[in-house]
Short mmCIF file of C-alpha atoms and ligand atoms in Angstrom, two decimals:
data_model
loop_
_atom_site.label_atom_id
_atom_site.label_comp_id
_atom_site.label_asym_id
_atom_site.label_seq_id
_atom_site.Cartn_x
_atom_site.Cartn_y
_atom_site.Cartn_z
CA MET A 28 -2.25 -36.52 -41.15
CA ILE A 29 -3.69 -34.25 -38.48
CA GLU A 30 -0.56 -33.12 -36.68
CA LEU A 31 -0.31 -32.75 -32.91
CA GLY A 32 1.21 -29.29 -33.23
CA ALA A 33 2.46 -27.20 -36.12
CA PRO A 34 4.09 -23.78 -36.15
CA VAL A 35 2.73 -21.01 -38.35
CA LEU A 36 5.66 -19.90 -40.51
CA GLY A 37 5.46 -17.90 -43.71
CA GLU A 38 6.55 -14.91 -45.74
CA PRO A 39 6.94 -12.49 -42.79
CA GLU A 40 9.36 -14.93 -41.11
CA LYS A 41 11.31 -15.38 -44.39
CA ARG A 42 11.55 -11.63 -44.88
CA ALA A 43 12.67 -11.07 -41.29
CA LEU A 44 15.42 -13.69 -41.64
CA ALA A 45 16.55 -12.27 -45.00
CA GLU A 46 16.84 -8.81 -43.44
CA VAL A 47 19.12 -10.17 -40.72
CA VAL A 48 21.31 -11.90 -43.31
CA ASP A 49 21.48 -8.71 -45.37
CA SER A 50 22.41 -6.71 -42.28
CA GLY A 51 25.61 -8.72 -41.88
CA TRP A 52 25.16 -8.99 -38.08
CA LEU A 53 24.01 -12.33 -36.65
CA ALA A 54 25.03 -12.19 -32.98
CA MET A 55 22.83 -10.75 -30.25
CA GLY A 56 22.00 -7.14 -31.11
CA GLU A 57 19.21 -4.64 -31.69
CA ARG A 58 16.58 -7.18 -32.79
CA VAL A 59 17.03 -9.32 -29.70
CA ARG A 60 16.77 -6.16 -27.59
CA SER A 61 13.54 -5.14 -29.37
CA PHE A 62 12.13 -8.64 -28.88
CA GLU A 63 12.89 -8.47 -25.14
CA GLN A 64 11.13 -5.12 -24.82
CA ALA A 65 8.10 -6.17 -26.87
CA PHE A 66 7.76 -9.45 -24.95
CA ALA A 67 7.94 -7.63 -21.61
CA ARG A 68 5.36 -5.06 -22.75
CA MET A 69 2.94 -7.79 -23.84
CA HIS A 70 3.18 -9.41 -20.39
CA GLY A 71 2.80 -6.11 -18.55
CA VAL A 72 6.26 -6.09 -16.99
CA GLU A 73 9.24 -3.76 -17.22
CA ASP A 74 11.81 -5.75 -19.12
CA ALA A 75 12.93 -9.24 -20.16
CA VAL A 76 16.12 -11.20 -20.84
CA ALA A 77 16.30 -13.30 -24.03
CA VAL A 78 18.21 -16.58 -23.92
CA SER A 79 18.79 -19.67 -26.06
CA SER A 80 16.10 -21.95 -24.51
CA ALA A 81 13.76 -22.31 -21.54
CA THR A 82 16.20 -24.80 -20.05
CA ALA A 83 18.98 -22.19 -20.22
CA ALA A 84 16.51 -19.64 -18.85
CA LEU A 85 15.81 -21.79 -15.78
CA GLN A 86 19.54 -22.40 -15.33
CA VAL A 87 20.36 -18.70 -15.29
CA VAL A 88 17.40 -18.09 -12.97
CA LEU A 89 18.74 -20.62 -10.43
CA ALA A 90 22.28 -19.22 -10.79
CA THR A 91 21.09 -15.63 -10.42
CA PHE A 92 19.22 -16.38 -7.20
CA GLY A 93 22.06 -18.52 -5.84
CA ILE A 94 20.24 -21.87 -5.70
CA GLY A 95 22.80 -24.66 -5.23
CA PRO A 96 24.05 -27.54 -3.11
CA GLY A 97 22.06 -28.14 0.07
CA ASP A 98 18.98 -26.38 -1.30
CA GLU A 99 15.64 -28.03 -2.00
CA VAL A 100 13.33 -26.83 -4.76
CA LEU A 101 9.69 -27.94 -4.93
CA VAL A 102 8.79 -29.04 -8.47
CA PRO A 103 5.95 -30.90 -10.19
CA SER A 104 6.69 -34.39 -11.48
CA LEU A 105 4.05 -33.94 -14.19
CA SER A 106 6.24 -31.77 -16.38
CA PHE A 107 8.93 -31.91 -19.02
CA VAL A 108 12.11 -33.34 -17.52
CA ALA A 109 13.96 -30.00 -17.84
CA THR A 110 11.92 -28.65 -14.89
CA ALA A 111 13.79 -31.05 -12.58
CA ASN A 112 17.02 -31.46 -14.55
CA VAL A 113 17.94 -27.80 -14.06
CA VAL A 114 17.60 -28.19 -10.28
CA VAL A 115 19.89 -31.25 -10.27
CA ALA A 116 22.34 -29.48 -12.60
CA ALA A 117 22.52 -26.59 -10.11
CA GLY A 118 23.57 -29.07 -7.42
CA ALA A 119 20.25 -28.67 -5.57
CA THR A 120 17.60 -31.30 -4.83
CA PRO A 121 14.24 -31.39 -6.61
CA VAL A 122 11.39 -32.32 -4.26
CA PHE A 123 8.52 -33.69 -6.30
CA VAL A 124 4.99 -32.60 -5.47
CA ASP A 125 1.81 -34.41 -6.54
CA ILE A 126 -0.95 -32.80 -8.63
CA GLU A 127 -4.21 -31.51 -7.16
CA ALA A 128 -6.66 -33.81 -8.96
CA PRO A 129 -7.33 -35.26 -12.42
CA GLU A 130 -9.63 -32.28 -13.09
CA ARG A 131 -6.80 -29.94 -12.13
CA PRO A 132 -3.40 -31.50 -12.87
CA HIS A 133 -1.45 -28.53 -11.52
CA MET A 134 1.02 -28.99 -8.64
CA SER A 135 -0.99 -29.11 -5.40
CA ILE A 136 -0.43 -26.13 -3.11
CA GLU A 137 -1.45 -28.08 0.02
CA GLU A 138 0.97 -30.84 -0.78
CA ALA A 139 3.70 -28.30 -1.58
CA ARG A 140 3.21 -26.71 1.84
CA ALA A 141 3.52 -30.12 3.49
CA ARG A 142 6.88 -30.72 1.75
CA ILE A 143 8.55 -27.49 2.84
CA THR A 144 11.57 -28.13 5.11
CA SER A 145 14.32 -25.96 6.57
CA SER A 146 16.32 -26.65 3.36
CA THR A 147 13.62 -25.47 0.95
CA ARG A 148 14.76 -22.37 -0.95
CA ALA A 149 12.39 -22.10 -3.89
CA ILE A 150 9.18 -23.28 -5.52
CA LEU A 151 9.13 -23.87 -9.28
CA ILE A 152 5.59 -24.02 -10.64
CA MET A 153 4.62 -25.03 -14.18
CA HIS A 154 1.55 -23.80 -16.07
CA TYR A 155 0.56 -27.21 -17.45
CA ALA A 156 -0.96 -27.10 -20.95
CA GLY A 157 -1.03 -23.29 -20.80
CA TYR A 158 -3.63 -23.12 -17.98
CA THR A 159 -2.49 -20.39 -15.62
CA MET A 160 -1.97 -21.39 -12.00
CA ASP A 161 -3.11 -19.17 -9.15
CA VAL A 162 0.22 -17.35 -8.98
CA PRO A 163 -0.80 -14.88 -6.23
CA ALA A 164 -1.66 -17.84 -3.94
CA TRP A 165 1.76 -19.38 -4.63
CA ARG A 166 3.37 -15.99 -3.96
CA ARG A 167 1.69 -15.89 -0.55
CA LEU A 168 2.93 -19.40 0.26
CA ALA A 169 6.47 -18.51 -0.85
CA ASP A 170 6.44 -15.31 1.21
CA GLU A 171 5.13 -17.11 4.28
CA TYR A 172 8.27 -19.30 4.28
CA GLY A 173 10.72 -16.80 2.74
CA LEU A 174 11.14 -18.79 -0.48
CA PHE A 175 11.78 -17.73 -4.06
CA LEU A 176 8.95 -18.37 -6.51
CA PHE A 177 9.92 -19.30 -10.07
CA GLU A 178 7.68 -20.20 -13.01
CA ASP A 179 8.35 -22.69 -15.77
CA ALA A 180 6.18 -20.79 -18.24
CA ALA A 181 7.23 -22.87 -21.26
CA HIS A 182 3.54 -23.48 -22.06
CA ALA A 183 2.38 -19.97 -21.25
CA ALA A 184 3.73 -17.43 -23.76
CA GLY A 185 1.13 -14.68 -24.07
CA ALA A 186 -0.57 -15.45 -20.73
CA THR A 187 -0.82 -11.86 -19.63
CA GLY A 188 -1.79 -10.52 -16.24
CA ALA A 189 -0.44 -13.21 -13.93
CA VAL A 190 2.49 -15.04 -15.51
CA GLY A 191 5.77 -13.26 -14.81
CA VAL A 192 4.08 -10.63 -12.64
CA TYR A 193 4.16 -12.06 -9.09
CA SER A 194 7.05 -14.50 -9.20
CA ASP A 195 10.75 -13.75 -8.87
CA ALA A 196 11.29 -15.04 -12.41
CA ALA A 197 9.36 -16.77 -15.19
CA ALA A 198 11.05 -18.80 -17.95
CA PHE A 199 9.45 -19.13 -21.41
CA SER A 200 10.31 -21.49 -24.26
CA PHE A 201 10.31 -20.74 -27.98
CA PHE A 202 11.15 -24.32 -28.99
CA ALA A 203 9.66 -25.50 -32.29
CA ASN A 204 6.50 -26.97 -30.71
CA LYS A 205 5.56 -24.04 -28.46
CA ASN A 206 2.89 -21.34 -29.03
CA LEU A 207 5.55 -18.90 -30.27
CA THR A 208 8.66 -20.35 -31.88
CA THR A 209 12.11 -19.25 -32.89
CA GLY A 210 13.29 -22.86 -33.43
CA GLU A 211 15.24 -22.83 -30.19
CA GLY A 212 14.93 -19.89 -27.84
CA GLY A 213 13.74 -18.66 -24.48
CA MET A 214 12.99 -15.60 -22.38
CA VAL A 215 13.04 -14.67 -18.71
CA LEU A 216 10.74 -12.18 -17.06
CA VAL A 217 12.47 -11.20 -13.85
CA ARG A 218 11.43 -8.64 -11.27
CA GLY A 219 13.91 -6.02 -10.13
CA ASP A 220 16.80 -4.25 -11.85
CA ALA A 221 19.54 -5.97 -9.85
CA PRO A 222 18.53 -9.61 -10.57
CA ARG A 223 17.90 -8.68 -14.21
CA ALA A 224 21.36 -7.15 -14.52
CA ARG A 225 22.90 -10.23 -12.90
CA MET A 226 20.99 -12.46 -15.31
CA ARG A 227 22.34 -10.52 -18.30
CA LEU A 228 25.84 -11.17 -16.97
CA MET A 229 25.09 -14.87 -16.39
CA ARG A 230 23.85 -15.22 -19.97
CA ALA A 231 27.13 -13.92 -21.45
CA HIS A 232 30.17 -15.26 -19.57
CA GLY A 233 29.81 -12.75 -16.72
CA MET A 234 31.41 -10.14 -19.02
CA THR A 235 30.74 -6.46 -18.36
CA THR A 236 30.46 -5.50 -22.04
CA GLY A 237 28.84 -7.11 -25.09
CA THR A 238 30.30 -7.88 -28.51
CA LEU A 239 28.27 -5.09 -30.09
CA ASP A 240 29.83 -2.50 -27.74
CA ARG A 241 33.32 -3.68 -28.63
CA VAL A 242 32.65 -3.78 -32.38
CA HIS A 243 31.18 -0.30 -32.29
CA GLY A 244 34.33 0.85 -30.54
CA ARG A 245 32.43 1.97 -27.47
CA THR A 246 34.93 0.02 -25.39
CA THR A 247 37.78 -2.40 -25.83
CA ALA A 248 38.25 -3.62 -22.27
CA TYR A 249 35.95 -5.74 -20.20
CA ASP A 250 35.95 -7.36 -16.81
CA VAL A 251 34.43 -10.69 -15.77
CA VAL A 252 32.38 -10.28 -12.59
CA GLU A 253 30.47 -13.61 -12.50
CA CYS A 254 31.15 -17.17 -13.60
CA GLY A 255 28.59 -16.98 -16.39
CA THR A 256 27.72 -19.20 -19.30
CA ASN A 257 26.80 -18.51 -22.91
CA CYS A 258 23.10 -18.85 -23.59
CA ARG A 259 22.51 -15.73 -25.66
CA MET A 260 19.84 -15.45 -28.31
CA ASP A 261 20.99 -14.43 -31.81
CA GLU A 262 19.52 -11.90 -34.24
CA LEU A 263 17.93 -14.53 -36.50
CA ARG A 264 15.88 -15.76 -33.56
CA GLY A 265 15.23 -12.24 -32.31
CA ALA A 266 13.84 -11.30 -35.73
CA LEU A 267 11.64 -14.44 -35.85
CA GLY A 268 10.42 -13.76 -32.32
CA LEU A 269 9.42 -10.17 -33.16
CA VAL A 270 7.35 -11.37 -36.11
CA GLN A 271 5.76 -14.26 -34.21
CA LEU A 272 4.97 -12.11 -31.17
CA GLN A 273 2.70 -9.87 -33.25
CA ARG A 274 0.47 -12.82 -34.09
CA LEU A 275 0.65 -14.61 -30.74
CA PRO A 276 -2.58 -13.13 -29.25
CA GLU A 277 -4.53 -14.12 -32.37
CA TRP A 278 -3.06 -17.64 -32.35
CA ASN A 279 -3.80 -18.10 -28.64
CA GLU A 280 -7.39 -16.97 -29.25
CA CYS A 281 -7.66 -19.54 -32.03
CA ARG A 282 -6.30 -22.26 -29.71
CA ARG A 283 -8.88 -21.31 -27.06
CA GLY A 284 -11.70 -21.48 -29.61
CA LEU A 285 -10.62 -24.92 -30.80
CA SER A 286 -10.31 -26.11 -27.18
CA THR A 287 -13.88 -24.99 -26.52
CA ARG A 288 -15.05 -26.90 -29.59
CA TYR A 289 -13.22 -30.02 -28.32
CA ARG A 290 -14.93 -29.66 -24.93
CA GLU A 291 -18.39 -29.36 -26.51
CA LEU A 292 -17.93 -32.38 -28.78
CA LEU A 293 -16.36 -34.53 -26.06
CA ALA A 294 -19.11 -33.68 -23.54
CA GLU A 295 -21.65 -34.71 -26.15
CA MET A 296 -20.01 -37.76 -27.67
CA LEU A 297 -17.60 -39.11 -25.06
CA PRO A 298 -18.68 -38.00 -21.58
CA GLU A 299 -16.53 -40.78 -20.11
CA VAL A 300 -13.42 -38.91 -21.32
CA LEU A 301 -12.38 -36.37 -18.69
CA VAL A 302 -11.21 -32.96 -19.89
CA PRO A 303 -9.08 -31.28 -17.21
CA PHE A 304 -9.61 -27.67 -16.11
CA ASP A 305 -12.81 -25.68 -16.30
CA ARG A 306 -13.70 -23.82 -19.42
CA PRO A 307 -13.46 -20.38 -17.73
CA ASP A 308 -9.91 -21.06 -16.49
CA PRO A 309 -7.49 -18.58 -18.05
CA THR A 310 -5.38 -20.33 -20.65
CA VAL A 311 -3.25 -19.83 -23.73
CA ALA A 312 -4.31 -23.38 -24.68
CA HIS A 313 -0.87 -24.72 -25.43
CA LEU A 314 -2.05 -28.35 -25.29
CA PHE A 315 -5.35 -30.19 -25.25
CA PRO A 316 -4.91 -33.01 -22.71
CA VAL A 317 -7.66 -35.51 -21.91
CA LEU A 318 -7.89 -38.40 -19.48
CA LEU A 319 -9.04 -41.69 -21.01
CA PRO A 320 -11.69 -43.66 -19.10
CA PRO A 321 -10.43 -46.27 -16.61
CA GLY A 322 -9.72 -49.55 -18.39
CA ALA A 323 -8.97 -47.97 -21.76
CA ASP A 324 -5.75 -49.32 -23.25
CA ARG A 325 -3.87 -46.17 -24.26
CA ARG A 326 -1.36 -47.99 -26.47
CA SER A 327 -4.17 -49.43 -28.59
CA VAL A 328 -6.00 -46.10 -28.70
CA VAL A 329 -2.83 -44.34 -29.89
CA ALA A 330 -2.19 -47.05 -32.48
CA ALA A 331 -5.78 -46.86 -33.77
CA MET A 332 -5.63 -43.05 -33.99
CA THR A 333 -2.26 -43.12 -35.76
CA GLY A 334 -3.79 -45.62 -38.18
CA SER A 335 -6.54 -43.07 -38.85
CA ARG A 336 -3.86 -40.42 -39.42
CA VAL A 337 -4.34 -38.48 -36.18
CA GLN A 338 -1.18 -37.71 -34.22
CA THR A 339 -1.34 -37.81 -30.42
CA SER A 340 1.13 -37.57 -27.57
CA VAL A 341 1.45 -37.98 -23.80
CA HIS A 342 2.25 -35.07 -21.44
CA TYR A 343 4.04 -36.36 -19.48
CA ALA A 344 5.77 -39.48 -18.28
CA PRO A 345 6.26 -38.43 -14.63
CA ILE A 346 9.81 -37.27 -13.98
CA HIS A 347 10.16 -39.18 -10.70
CA ARG A 348 9.69 -42.49 -12.55
CA PHE A 349 12.57 -41.95 -15.02
CA ASP A 350 15.54 -44.23 -14.46
CA PHE A 351 17.94 -41.40 -13.53
CA TYR A 352 15.56 -40.02 -10.92
CA ARG A 353 14.77 -43.42 -9.42
CA ARG A 354 18.48 -44.20 -9.11
CA ARG A 355 19.34 -40.79 -7.70
CA PHE A 356 16.41 -40.18 -5.35
CA GLY A 357 14.89 -43.63 -4.85
CA ALA A 358 11.38 -44.84 -5.67
CA LEU A 359 8.73 -42.27 -4.78
CA SER A 360 4.99 -42.56 -4.91
CA LEU A 361 2.89 -39.69 -6.28
CA PRO A 362 -0.41 -41.51 -6.80
CA ARG A 363 -2.45 -38.72 -8.40
CA THR A 364 0.36 -37.82 -10.83
CA GLU A 365 0.84 -41.49 -11.73
CA ARG A 366 -2.84 -42.16 -12.30
CA PHE A 367 -3.22 -39.04 -14.46
CA ALA A 368 -0.05 -39.69 -16.46
CA ASP A 369 -1.04 -43.30 -17.12
CA GLY A 370 -4.37 -42.31 -18.70
CA GLU A 371 -3.48 -38.97 -20.27
CA LEU A 372 -3.67 -38.44 -24.02
CA THR A 373 -2.86 -35.15 -25.77
CA LEU A 374 -4.98 -34.38 -28.82
CA PRO A 375 -3.88 -32.16 -31.74
CA LEU A 376 -4.05 -28.41 -31.12
CA HIS A 377 -2.50 -25.62 -33.16
CA PRO A 378 -3.69 -22.52 -35.03
CA ARG A 379 -3.79 -24.26 -38.41
CA LEU A 380 -6.30 -26.83 -37.17
CA THR A 381 -9.93 -26.35 -38.31
CA GLU A 382 -13.19 -27.14 -36.52
CA ALA A 383 -13.67 -29.95 -39.05
CA ASP A 384 -10.29 -31.37 -37.95
CA VAL A 385 -11.45 -31.23 -34.33
CA SER A 386 -14.58 -33.18 -35.26
CA ARG A 387 -12.45 -35.75 -37.04
CA VAL A 388 -10.14 -36.12 -34.05
CA VAL A 389 -13.08 -36.68 -31.69
CA ALA A 390 -14.73 -39.15 -34.10
CA THR A 391 -11.42 -41.00 -34.39
CA LEU A 392 -11.03 -41.10 -30.61
CA ALA A 393 -14.60 -42.40 -30.22
CA GLU A 394 -13.91 -45.11 -32.76
CA ALA A 395 -10.56 -46.01 -31.18
CA LEU A 396 -12.14 -46.26 -27.73
CA GLY A 397 -15.07 -48.29 -29.06
CA ARG A 398 -12.74 -50.63 -30.85
CA THR A 399 -10.29 -51.05 -28.00
CA THR A 400 -12.86 -51.39 -25.22
CA GLY A 401 -15.30 -53.50 -27.23
CA ARG A 402 -18.05 -50.91 -27.05
CA PRO A 403 -19.80 -49.81 -30.21
CA SER A 404 -18.25 -46.73 -31.72
CA ARG A 405 -20.31 -43.57 -31.77
CA GLU A 406 -20.95 -41.30 -34.67
CA VAL A 407 -19.92 -37.69 -34.42
CA ALA A 408 -22.12 -35.18 -36.21
CA SER A 409 -19.96 -32.52 -37.81
C1 PLP K 21 9.55 -27.26 -23.69
C2 PLP K 21 9.62 -27.23 -22.21
C3 PLP K 21 10.79 -26.93 -21.53
C4 PLP K 21 12.10 -26.76 -22.21
O1 PLP K 21 12.12 -25.75 -23.14
P1 PLP K 21 13.41 -25.59 -24.10
O2 PLP K 21 13.22 -24.22 -24.67
O3 PLP K 21 13.31 -26.66 -25.13
O4 PLP K 21 14.60 -25.71 -23.26
C5 PLP K 21 10.75 -26.83 -20.15
N1 PLP K 21 9.63 -27.06 -19.47
C6 PLP K 21 8.48 -27.37 -20.09
C7 PLP K 21 7.26 -27.59 -19.28
C8 PLP K 21 8.43 -27.48 -21.48
O5 PLP K 21 7.29 -27.83 -22.09
#
């Protein structure tokens, strides 16, 4: 089976975990702190705050910047549901924005501008498939209207230079299927000492001291200065993150190379399949999404590919069409998002994939399309 995604885990991860166990200290400590500093350094920013997931990261971001009831937050509908769920959970209202075009399925900046009202407080952008959005342009839009700019950077770990640099905060995911994984885990890059300090409080019950301080006898008393939550990262995850971070640039380079190979083969063999984004677009190549030709029956294509032992997925079912969102906010129409989501297919992409695997995936897709649309299948030279 050619898997859709697969983490790279081996001896260094085992050793790192064993060291934590031997140390006798599992709760958030020195390793998590080192991971925060190394992650910030890689992304060219001052510091970072480690948390238990990207969802928790977005929740502490909204809490830190005081987003709540009465506030509107612009979000893409073409995203994982957490992007909107966190806004609803904060008591605010997500305002869904359509994508630019099938060639560029990022949230449209023109459409976002058109949806700004006197209640809008923030824009939450998402770097779909790891392709970096034009963050400086979004910063200018946010500044023009006095809004916060947040990034759902769950697909963008290792995207240096833009992600986490211009926004008020960027949230990363280290879930099992992301470019860097700690099983569950997340990180926030946040500008400014004061918001970062507030976020550290929000992550740990609003308490003024940590467990490590109390155990080391540095202090016994603490105050609670915020109504925080508990979404700390632990040392096992911190240790895994430190090991994985060292290899992240190499893995992202490998993902980019495989994506380029996919583009070459698809242009040659299946020009009717649209590959979003331009090759020179900056990316950490988290996913390889394609748009099937009009009239292709995706269910049959998926079934045929699964039958040929190639795993695929769909990113994403649009959030605004989920039952909860339809009930809560009524039926909305986002035609470009809907059209893209209905024809999108995500092909396997991970650092353990080979160029021969890529050829097999494309050959399998060609065969599946030929079979399901009645056209003769094409051979793929590999
Ligand atoms: C994975 C993902 C999340 C959620 O990340 P968790 O760490 O699992 O909470 C949020 N947004 C997007 C776009 C994602 O892909």
